[in-house]
Short mmCIF file of C-alpha atoms and ligand atoms in Angstrom, two decimals:
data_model
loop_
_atom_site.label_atom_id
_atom_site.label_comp_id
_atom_site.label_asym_id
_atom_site.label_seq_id
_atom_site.Cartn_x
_atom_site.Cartn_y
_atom_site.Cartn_z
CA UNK C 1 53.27 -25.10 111.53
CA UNK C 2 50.66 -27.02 113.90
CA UNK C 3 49.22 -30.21 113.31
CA UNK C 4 47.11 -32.60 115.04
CA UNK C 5 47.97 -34.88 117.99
CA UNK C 6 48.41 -38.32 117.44
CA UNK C 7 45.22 -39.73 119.88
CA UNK C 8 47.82 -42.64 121.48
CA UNK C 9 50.52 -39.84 122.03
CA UNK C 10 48.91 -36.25 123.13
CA UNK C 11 50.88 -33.15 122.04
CA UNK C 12 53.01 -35.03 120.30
CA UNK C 13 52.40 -33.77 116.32
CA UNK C 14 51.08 -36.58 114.26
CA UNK C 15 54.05 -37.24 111.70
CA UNK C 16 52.22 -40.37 109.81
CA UNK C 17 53.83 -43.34 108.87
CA UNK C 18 57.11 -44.39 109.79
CA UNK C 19 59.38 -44.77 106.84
CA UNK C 20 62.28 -46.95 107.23
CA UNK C 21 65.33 -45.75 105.40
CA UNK C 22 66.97 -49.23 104.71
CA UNK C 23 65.67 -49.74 101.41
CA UNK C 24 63.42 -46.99 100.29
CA UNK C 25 64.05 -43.60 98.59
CA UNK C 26 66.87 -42.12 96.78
CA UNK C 27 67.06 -44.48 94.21
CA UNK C 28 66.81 -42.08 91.72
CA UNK C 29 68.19 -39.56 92.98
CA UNK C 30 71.36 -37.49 91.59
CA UNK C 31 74.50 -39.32 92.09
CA UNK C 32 77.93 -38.19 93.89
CA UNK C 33 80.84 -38.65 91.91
CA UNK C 34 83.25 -38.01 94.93
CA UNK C 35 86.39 -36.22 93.19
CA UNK C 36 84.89 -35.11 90.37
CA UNK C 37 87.27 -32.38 89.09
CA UNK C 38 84.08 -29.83 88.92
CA UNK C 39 80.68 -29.59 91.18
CA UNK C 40 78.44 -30.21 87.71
CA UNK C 41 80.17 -33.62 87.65
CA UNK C 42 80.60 -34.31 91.32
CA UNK C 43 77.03 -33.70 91.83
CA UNK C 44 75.44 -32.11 94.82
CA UNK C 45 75.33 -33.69 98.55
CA UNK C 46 71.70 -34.15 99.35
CA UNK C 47 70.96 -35.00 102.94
CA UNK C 48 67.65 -33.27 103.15
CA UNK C 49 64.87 -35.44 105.34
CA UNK C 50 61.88 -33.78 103.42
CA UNK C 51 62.07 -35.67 100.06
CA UNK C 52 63.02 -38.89 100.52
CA UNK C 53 63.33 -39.68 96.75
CA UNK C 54 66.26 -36.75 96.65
CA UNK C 55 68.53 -38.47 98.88
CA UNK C 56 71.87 -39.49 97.97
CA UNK C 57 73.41 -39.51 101.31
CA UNK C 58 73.40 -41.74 104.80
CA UNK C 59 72.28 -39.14 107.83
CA UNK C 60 71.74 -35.50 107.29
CA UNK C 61 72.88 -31.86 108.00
CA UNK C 62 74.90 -30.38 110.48
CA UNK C 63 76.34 -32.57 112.15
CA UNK C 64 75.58 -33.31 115.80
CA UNK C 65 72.71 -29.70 115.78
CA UNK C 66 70.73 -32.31 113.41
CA UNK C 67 69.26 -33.81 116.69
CA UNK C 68 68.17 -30.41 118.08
CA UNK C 69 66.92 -30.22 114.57
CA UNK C 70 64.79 -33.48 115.47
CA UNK C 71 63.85 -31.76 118.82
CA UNK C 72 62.33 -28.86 117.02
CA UNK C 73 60.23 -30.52 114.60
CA UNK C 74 59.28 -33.03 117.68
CA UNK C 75 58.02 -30.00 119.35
CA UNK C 76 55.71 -28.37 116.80
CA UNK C 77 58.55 -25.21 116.59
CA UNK C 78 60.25 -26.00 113.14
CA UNK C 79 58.35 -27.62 109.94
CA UNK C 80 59.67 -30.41 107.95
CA UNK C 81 59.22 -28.67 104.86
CA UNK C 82 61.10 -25.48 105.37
CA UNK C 83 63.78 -24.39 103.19
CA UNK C 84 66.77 -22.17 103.51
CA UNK C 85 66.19 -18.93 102.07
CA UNK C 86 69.95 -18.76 101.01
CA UNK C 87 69.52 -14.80 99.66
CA UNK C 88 73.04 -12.95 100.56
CA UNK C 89 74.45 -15.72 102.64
CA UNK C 90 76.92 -16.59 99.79
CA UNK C 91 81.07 -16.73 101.14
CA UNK C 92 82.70 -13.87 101.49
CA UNK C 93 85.87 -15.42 99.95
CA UNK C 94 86.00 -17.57 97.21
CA UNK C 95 88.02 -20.36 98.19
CA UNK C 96 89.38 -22.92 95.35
CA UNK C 97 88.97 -25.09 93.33
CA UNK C 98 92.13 -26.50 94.07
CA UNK C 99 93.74 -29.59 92.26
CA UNK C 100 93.58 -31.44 95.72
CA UNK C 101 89.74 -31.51 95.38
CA UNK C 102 89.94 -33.40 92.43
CA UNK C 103 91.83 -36.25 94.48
CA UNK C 104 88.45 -38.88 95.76
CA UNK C 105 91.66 -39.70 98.39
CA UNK C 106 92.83 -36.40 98.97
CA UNK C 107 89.53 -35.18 100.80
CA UNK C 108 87.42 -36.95 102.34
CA UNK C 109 85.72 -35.79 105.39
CA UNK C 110 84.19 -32.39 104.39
CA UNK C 111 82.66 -31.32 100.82
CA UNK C 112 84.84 -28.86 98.82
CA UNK C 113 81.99 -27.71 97.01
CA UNK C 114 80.05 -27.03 100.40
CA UNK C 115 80.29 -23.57 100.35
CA UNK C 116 79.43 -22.56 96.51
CA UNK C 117 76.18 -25.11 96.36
CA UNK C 118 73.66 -21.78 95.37
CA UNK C 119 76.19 -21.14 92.73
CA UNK C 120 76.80 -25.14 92.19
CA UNK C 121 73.47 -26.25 91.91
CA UNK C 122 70.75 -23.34 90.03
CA UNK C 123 69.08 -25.17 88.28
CA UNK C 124 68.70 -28.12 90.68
CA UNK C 125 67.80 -25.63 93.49
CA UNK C 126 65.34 -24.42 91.29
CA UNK C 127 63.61 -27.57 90.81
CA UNK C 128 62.96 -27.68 94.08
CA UNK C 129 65.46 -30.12 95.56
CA UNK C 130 67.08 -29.44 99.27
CA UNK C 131 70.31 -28.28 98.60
CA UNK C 132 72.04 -27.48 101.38
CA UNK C 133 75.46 -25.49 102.06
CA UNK C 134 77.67 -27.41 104.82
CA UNK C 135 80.36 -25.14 104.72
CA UNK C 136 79.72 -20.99 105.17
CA UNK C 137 82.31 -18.33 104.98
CA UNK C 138 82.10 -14.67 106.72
CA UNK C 139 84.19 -11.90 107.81
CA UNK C 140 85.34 -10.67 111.77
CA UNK C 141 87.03 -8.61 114.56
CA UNK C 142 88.65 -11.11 117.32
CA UNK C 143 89.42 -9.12 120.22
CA UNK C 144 91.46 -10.90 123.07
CA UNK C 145 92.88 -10.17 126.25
CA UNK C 146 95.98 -11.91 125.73
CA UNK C 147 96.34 -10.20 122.38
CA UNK C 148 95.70 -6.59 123.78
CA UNK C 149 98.49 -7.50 126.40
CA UNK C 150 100.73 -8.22 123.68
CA UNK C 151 100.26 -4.74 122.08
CA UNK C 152 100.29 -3.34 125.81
CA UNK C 153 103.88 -5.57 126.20
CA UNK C 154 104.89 -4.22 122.77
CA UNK C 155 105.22 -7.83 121.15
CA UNK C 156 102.26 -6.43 118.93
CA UNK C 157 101.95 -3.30 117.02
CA UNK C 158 98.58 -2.30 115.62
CA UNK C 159 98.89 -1.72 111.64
CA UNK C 160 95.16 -0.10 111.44
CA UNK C 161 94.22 -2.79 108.64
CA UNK C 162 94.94 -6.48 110.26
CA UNK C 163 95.59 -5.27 114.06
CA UNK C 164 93.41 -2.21 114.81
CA UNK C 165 94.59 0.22 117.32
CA UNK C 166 91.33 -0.71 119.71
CA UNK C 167 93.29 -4.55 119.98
CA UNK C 168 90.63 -6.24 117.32
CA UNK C 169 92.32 -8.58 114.42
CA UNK C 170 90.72 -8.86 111.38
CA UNK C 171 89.49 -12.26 110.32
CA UNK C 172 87.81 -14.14 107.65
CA UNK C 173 86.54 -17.22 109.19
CA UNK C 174 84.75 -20.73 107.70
CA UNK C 175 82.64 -23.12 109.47
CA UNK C 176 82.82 -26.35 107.92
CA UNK C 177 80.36 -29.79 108.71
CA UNK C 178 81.41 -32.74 108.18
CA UNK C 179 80.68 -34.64 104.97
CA UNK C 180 82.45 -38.32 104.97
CA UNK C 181 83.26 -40.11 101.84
CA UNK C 182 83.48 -43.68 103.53
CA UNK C 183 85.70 -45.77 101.28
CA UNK C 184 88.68 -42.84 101.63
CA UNK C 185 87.72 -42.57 105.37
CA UNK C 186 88.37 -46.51 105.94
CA UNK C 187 91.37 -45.97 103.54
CA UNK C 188 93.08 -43.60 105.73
CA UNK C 189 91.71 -45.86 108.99
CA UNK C 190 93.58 -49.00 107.07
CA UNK C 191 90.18 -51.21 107.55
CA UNK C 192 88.02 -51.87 104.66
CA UNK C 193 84.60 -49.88 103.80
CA UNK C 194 82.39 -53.21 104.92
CA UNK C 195 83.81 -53.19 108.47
CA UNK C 196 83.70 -49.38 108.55
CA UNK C 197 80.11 -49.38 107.80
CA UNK C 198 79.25 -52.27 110.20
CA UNK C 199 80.98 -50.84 113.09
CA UNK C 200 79.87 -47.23 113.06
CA UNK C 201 76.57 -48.64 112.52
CA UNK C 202 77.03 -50.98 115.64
CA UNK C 203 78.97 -48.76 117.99
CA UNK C 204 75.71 -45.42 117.36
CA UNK C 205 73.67 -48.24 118.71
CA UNK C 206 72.35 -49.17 115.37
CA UNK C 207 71.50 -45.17 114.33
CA UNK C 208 72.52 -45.50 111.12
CA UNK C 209 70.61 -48.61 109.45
CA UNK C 210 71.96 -47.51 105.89
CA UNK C 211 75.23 -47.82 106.35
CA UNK C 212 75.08 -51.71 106.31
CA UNK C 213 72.10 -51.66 104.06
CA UNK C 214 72.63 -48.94 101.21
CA UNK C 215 76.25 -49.79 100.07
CA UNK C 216 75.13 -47.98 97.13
CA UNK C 217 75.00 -44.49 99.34
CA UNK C 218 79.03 -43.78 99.85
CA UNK C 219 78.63 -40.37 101.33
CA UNK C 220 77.29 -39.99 105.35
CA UNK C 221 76.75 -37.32 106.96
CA UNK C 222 78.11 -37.88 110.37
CA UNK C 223 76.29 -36.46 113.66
CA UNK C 224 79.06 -35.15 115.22
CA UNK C 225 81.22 -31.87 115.70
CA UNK C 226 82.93 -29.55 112.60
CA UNK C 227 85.44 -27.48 112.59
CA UNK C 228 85.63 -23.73 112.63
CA UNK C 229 88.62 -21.63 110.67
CA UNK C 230 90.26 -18.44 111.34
CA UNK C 231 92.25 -17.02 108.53
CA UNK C 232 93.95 -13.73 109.26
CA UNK C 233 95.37 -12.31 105.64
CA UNK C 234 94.42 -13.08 102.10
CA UNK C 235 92.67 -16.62 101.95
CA UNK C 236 94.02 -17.21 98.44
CA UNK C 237 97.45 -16.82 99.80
CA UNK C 238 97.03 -20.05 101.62
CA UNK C 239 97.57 -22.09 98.28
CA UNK C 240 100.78 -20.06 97.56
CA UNK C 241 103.56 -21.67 99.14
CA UNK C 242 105.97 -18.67 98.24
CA UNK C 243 103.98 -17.03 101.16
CA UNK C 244 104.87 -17.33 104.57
CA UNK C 245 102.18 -19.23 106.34
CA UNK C 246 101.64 -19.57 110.23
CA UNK C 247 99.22 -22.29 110.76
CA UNK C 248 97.89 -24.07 114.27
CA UNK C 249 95.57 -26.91 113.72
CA UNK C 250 93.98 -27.15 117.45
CA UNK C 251 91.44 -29.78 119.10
CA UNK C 252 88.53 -28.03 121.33
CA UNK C 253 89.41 -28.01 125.08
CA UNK C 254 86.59 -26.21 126.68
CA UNK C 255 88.12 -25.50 130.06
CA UNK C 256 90.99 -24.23 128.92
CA UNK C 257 89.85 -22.27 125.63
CA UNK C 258 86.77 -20.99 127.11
CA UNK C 259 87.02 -20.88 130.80
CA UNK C 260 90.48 -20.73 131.71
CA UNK C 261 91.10 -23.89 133.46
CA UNK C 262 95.12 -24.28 134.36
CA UNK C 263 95.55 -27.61 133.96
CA UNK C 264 96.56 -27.81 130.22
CA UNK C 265 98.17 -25.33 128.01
CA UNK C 266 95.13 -25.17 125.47
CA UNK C 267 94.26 -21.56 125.67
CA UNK C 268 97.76 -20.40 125.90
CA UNK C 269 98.66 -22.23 122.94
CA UNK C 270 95.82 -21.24 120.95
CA UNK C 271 96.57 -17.28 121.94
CA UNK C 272 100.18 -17.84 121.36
CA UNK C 273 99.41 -19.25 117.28
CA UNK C 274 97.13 -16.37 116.99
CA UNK C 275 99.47 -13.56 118.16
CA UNK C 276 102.21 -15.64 115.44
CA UNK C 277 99.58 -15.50 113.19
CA UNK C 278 99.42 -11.82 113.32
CA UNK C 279 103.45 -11.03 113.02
CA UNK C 280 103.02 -13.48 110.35
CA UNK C 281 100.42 -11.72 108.48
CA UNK C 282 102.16 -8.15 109.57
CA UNK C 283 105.13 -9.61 107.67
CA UNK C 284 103.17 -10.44 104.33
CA UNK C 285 102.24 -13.49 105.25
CA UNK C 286 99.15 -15.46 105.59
CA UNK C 287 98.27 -16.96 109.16
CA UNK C 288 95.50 -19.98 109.78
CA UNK C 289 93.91 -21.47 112.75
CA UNK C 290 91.70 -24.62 112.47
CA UNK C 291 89.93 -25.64 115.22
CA UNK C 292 88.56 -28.83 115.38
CA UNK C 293 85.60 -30.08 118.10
CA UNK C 294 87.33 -33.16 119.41
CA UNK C 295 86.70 -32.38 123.06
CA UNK C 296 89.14 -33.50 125.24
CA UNK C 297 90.85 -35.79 122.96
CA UNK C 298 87.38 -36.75 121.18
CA UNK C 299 87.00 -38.58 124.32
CA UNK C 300 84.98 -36.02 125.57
CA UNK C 301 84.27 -33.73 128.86
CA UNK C 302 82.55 -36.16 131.52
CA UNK C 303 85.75 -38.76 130.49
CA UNK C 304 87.86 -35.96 130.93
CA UNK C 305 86.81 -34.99 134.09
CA UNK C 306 86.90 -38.21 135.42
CA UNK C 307 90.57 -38.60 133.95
CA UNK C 308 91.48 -35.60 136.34
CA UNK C 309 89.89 -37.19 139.41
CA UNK C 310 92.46 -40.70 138.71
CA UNK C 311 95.55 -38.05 138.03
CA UNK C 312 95.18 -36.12 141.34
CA UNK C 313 93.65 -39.15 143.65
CA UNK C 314 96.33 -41.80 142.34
CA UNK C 315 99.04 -42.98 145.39
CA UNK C 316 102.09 -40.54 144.63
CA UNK C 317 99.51 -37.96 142.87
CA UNK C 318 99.74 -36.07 140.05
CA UNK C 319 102.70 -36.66 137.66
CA UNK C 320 103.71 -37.24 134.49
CA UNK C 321 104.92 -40.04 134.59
CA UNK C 322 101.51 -41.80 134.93
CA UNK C 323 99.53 -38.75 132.88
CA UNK C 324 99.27 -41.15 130.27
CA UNK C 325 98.33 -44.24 132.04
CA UNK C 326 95.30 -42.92 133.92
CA UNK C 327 93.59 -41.42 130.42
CA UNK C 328 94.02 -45.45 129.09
CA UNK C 329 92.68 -46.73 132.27
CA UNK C 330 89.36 -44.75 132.04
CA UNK C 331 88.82 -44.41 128.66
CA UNK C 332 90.44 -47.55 127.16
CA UNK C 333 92.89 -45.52 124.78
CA UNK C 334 95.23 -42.72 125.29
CA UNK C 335 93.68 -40.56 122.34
CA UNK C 336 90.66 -40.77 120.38
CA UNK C 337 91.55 -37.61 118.34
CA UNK C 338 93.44 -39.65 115.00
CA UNK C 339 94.34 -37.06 113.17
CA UNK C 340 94.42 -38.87 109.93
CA UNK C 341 90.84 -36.64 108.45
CA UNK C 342 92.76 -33.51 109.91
CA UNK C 343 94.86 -32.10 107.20
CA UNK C 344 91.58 -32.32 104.91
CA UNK C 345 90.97 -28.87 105.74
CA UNK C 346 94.65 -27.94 104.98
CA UNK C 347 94.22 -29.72 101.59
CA UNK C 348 90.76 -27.75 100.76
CA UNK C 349 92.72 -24.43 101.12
CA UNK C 350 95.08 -26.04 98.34
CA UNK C 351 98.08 -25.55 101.24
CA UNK C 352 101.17 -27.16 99.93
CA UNK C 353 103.43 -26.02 102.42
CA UNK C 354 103.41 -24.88 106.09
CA UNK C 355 106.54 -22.15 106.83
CA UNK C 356 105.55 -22.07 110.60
CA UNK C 357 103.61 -24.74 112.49
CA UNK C 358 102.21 -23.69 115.61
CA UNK C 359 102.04 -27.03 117.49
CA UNK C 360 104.80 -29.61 119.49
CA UNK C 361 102.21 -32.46 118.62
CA UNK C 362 104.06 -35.49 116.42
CA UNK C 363 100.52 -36.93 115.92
CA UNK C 364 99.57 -33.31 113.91
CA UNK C 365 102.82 -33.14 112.26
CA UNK C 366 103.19 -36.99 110.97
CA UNK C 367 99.52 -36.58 110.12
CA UNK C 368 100.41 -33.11 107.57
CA UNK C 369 104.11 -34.38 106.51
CA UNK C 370 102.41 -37.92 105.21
CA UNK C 371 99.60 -35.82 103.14
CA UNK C 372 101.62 -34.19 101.26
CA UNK C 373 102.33 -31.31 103.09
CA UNK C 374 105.75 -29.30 103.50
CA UNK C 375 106.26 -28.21 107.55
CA UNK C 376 109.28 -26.22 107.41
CA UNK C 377 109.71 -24.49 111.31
CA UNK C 378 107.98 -25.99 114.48
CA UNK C 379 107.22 -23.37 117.13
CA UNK C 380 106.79 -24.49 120.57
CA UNK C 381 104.59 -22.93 123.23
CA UNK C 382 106.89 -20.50 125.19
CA UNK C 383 107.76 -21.77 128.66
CA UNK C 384 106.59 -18.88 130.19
CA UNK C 385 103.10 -19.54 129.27
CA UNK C 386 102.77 -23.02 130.35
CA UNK C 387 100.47 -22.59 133.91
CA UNK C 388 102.14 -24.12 136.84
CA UNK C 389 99.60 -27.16 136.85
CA UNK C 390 100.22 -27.94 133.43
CA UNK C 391 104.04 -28.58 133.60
CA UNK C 392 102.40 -32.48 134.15
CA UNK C 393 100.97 -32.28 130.61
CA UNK C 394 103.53 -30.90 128.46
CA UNK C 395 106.16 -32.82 130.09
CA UNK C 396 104.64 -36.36 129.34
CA UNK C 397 103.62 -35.44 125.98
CA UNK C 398 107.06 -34.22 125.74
CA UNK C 399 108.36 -37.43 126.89
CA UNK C 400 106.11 -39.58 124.72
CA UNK C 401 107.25 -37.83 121.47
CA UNK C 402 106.02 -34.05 121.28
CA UNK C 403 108.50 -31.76 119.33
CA UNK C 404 110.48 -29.36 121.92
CA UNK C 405 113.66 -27.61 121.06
CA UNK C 406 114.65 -28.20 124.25
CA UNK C 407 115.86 -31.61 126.15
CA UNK C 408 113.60 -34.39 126.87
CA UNK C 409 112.76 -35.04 130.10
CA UNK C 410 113.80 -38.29 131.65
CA UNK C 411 111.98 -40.96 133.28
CA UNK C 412 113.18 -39.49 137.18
CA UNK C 413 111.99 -36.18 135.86
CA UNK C 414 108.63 -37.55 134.85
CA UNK C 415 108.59 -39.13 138.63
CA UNK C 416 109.12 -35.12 140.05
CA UNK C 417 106.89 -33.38 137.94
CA UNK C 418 103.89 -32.46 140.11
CA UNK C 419 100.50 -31.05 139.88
CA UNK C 420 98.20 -29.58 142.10
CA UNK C 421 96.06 -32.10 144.58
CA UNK C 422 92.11 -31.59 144.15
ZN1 ZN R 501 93.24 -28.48 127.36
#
């Protein structure tokens, strides 16, 4: 939809007054009852930027894409007042409800009822207010080269119905936004709400103005990064905990996931959990993979980068030893990934008990164990897939506390471990 230039800003659409969101709008609005034990009495998560009066939320939809949303309505491409034609994009699973949604503490950094808002909310939709889904379910192939060399290697045998003869498993897979309920997020962050509010509003460079104004609005909609599920199997079959289930729970690493980069084990991790998940699926079981965008340790991919320059340039180079220290001297921690909102997800699925956890990482497995959930085996990443530049990696985190069935190594092995120079 056109409209007219602004005369003082040419090209740009005129969008008319500026509203401030501090103190206006969404007053009467319809409230959220976080952990309400059904959506009717929860109430519907409203972050639309249309009708101001409907708002019940700080920030809006889809997480960090909401400023490319911004960039489209800035350039004349997308109008403020469309609305999601939702026909036939209803999940193809049904997944809960699940006792663990009616916890407020339980989960509290996506919306359980995300997915089932057109089924939710009717009558709301109806009259006309912006109700949109943040969570969307659909069905896949994955095909992938390290699986086809499994079945080539004879590790995997295609069944025809979850591993197809042409190498493709068959997935059912959820994207999920996040949806933050901020007095259980500064619960599990052991600050209080008030600080919570003041610092995420100080630390966006003031993005935010609601969260220290609208104490009132308890649910924000945070710009950043979701998560994406793969579910091989039955999806109901995750609440069972008489099923097997193989489950990784892995943090974005573009270089390695993506493009292959040697330096970390990442993609060979994430390859290994799926070909598990398979066997475990083959076997009756269910298998899950969540993956959550928390580039490079949520520090992200120019800090990253930067981190590799220290490793390989430091006097001695590369080892593991000081693989830790040079992440804390350029980014000021050694992980910004705090896994406490991770097992959220887990909970959502109504998982009560993990047979096969597909990760070495204590931080993962402290953060499952101390929600509530039952890890029975920990599998390791086989040594054989661990790339020759990566031995740096694994061995530190294996030295600072990362489950391996294998010894520890020692201080004077950390010294010897070597990676490649730049
Ligand atoms: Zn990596």
């Amino acid at each position: 939809m056109a409209r007219e230039s602004d005369p003082r800003t040419p090209g740009v659409p005129n969008l008319g007054h500026i509203r401030l969101t501090s103190h206006s709008g969404g007053l009467h609005a319809p409230t959220i009852t976080w952990g309400a034990p059904t959506a009717a009495a929860r109430g519907p998560v409203i972050g639309t930027t249309s009708t101001r009066a409907h708002r019940n939320v700080i920030g809006t939809h889809s997480g960090s894409y909401s400023v490319y949303r911004a960039l489209a309505v800035a350039a004349g491409a997308l109008s403020r007042e469309h609305r999601a034609d939702l026909t036939n994009t209803s999940p193809t699973d049904a997944i809960g409800p699940y006792p663990q949604w009616a916890d407020p503490m339980a989960i509290v950094s996506l919306d359980p009822w995300g997915a089932a808002v057109a089924d939710a909310f009717p009558d709301e939709i109806a009259a006309g207010i912006d109700i949109r889904p943040t969570i969307a379910i659909t069905k896949a192939h994955v095909i992938l080269p390290e699986i086809a060399d499994a079945i080539a290697k004879g590790r995997l045998v295609p069944d025809g119905e979850i591993l197809l003869d042409s190498g493709a498993a068959l997935v059912t897979k959820a994207a999920v936004e996040p949806v933050w309920y901020l007095p259980g997020v500064a619960d599990r962050f052991g600050c209080s709400e008030a600080e919570l509010r003041r610092v995420l509003f100080e630390e966006t460079g003031g993005m935010y103005p609601e969260l220290v104004t609208r104490a009132d609005l308890s649910v924000f909609l945070p710009p950043i990064g979701g998560q994406t599920v793969y579910i091989f199997g039955d999806a109901r079959d995750l609440a069972d905990p008489t099923v097997e289930l193989t489950a990784r729970v892995h943090d974005e690493c573009n270089g390695s996931d993506v493009f292959g980069s040697d330096i970390c084990t990442c993609r060979p991790y994430l390859t290994h959990a799926i070909e598990e998940c398979i066997l475990g699926t083959q076997r009756g079981g269910v298998g899950l993979v969540a993956y959550s965008r928390k580039e490079g340790r949520a520090l992200g991919e120019v800090t990253k980068f930067l981190v590799y320059n220290a490793r390989k340039r430091q006097a001695g180079g590369d080892t593991a030893d000081q693989y830790f220290a040079r992440t804390e001297c350029v980014a000021g921690v050694q992980d910004m990934r705090f896994q406490e909102l991770m097992p959220d997800i887990l909970h959502w699925f109504g998982i009560r008990k993990i047979h096969r956890l597909v990760s070495m990482s204590n931080m993962k497995y402290d953060a499952i164990t101390g929600s509530g959930i039952e890890v029975g085996e920990r599998v390791n990443i086989p040594d054989d897939l661990v790339p020759a530049d990566a031995r740096v990696e694994i061995d530190a985190k294996m030295a600072a506390g990362y489950f391996t069935p294998g010894p520890v190594p020692d201080a004077d092995q950390l010294r010897n471990v070597k990676g490649r120079g730049l």
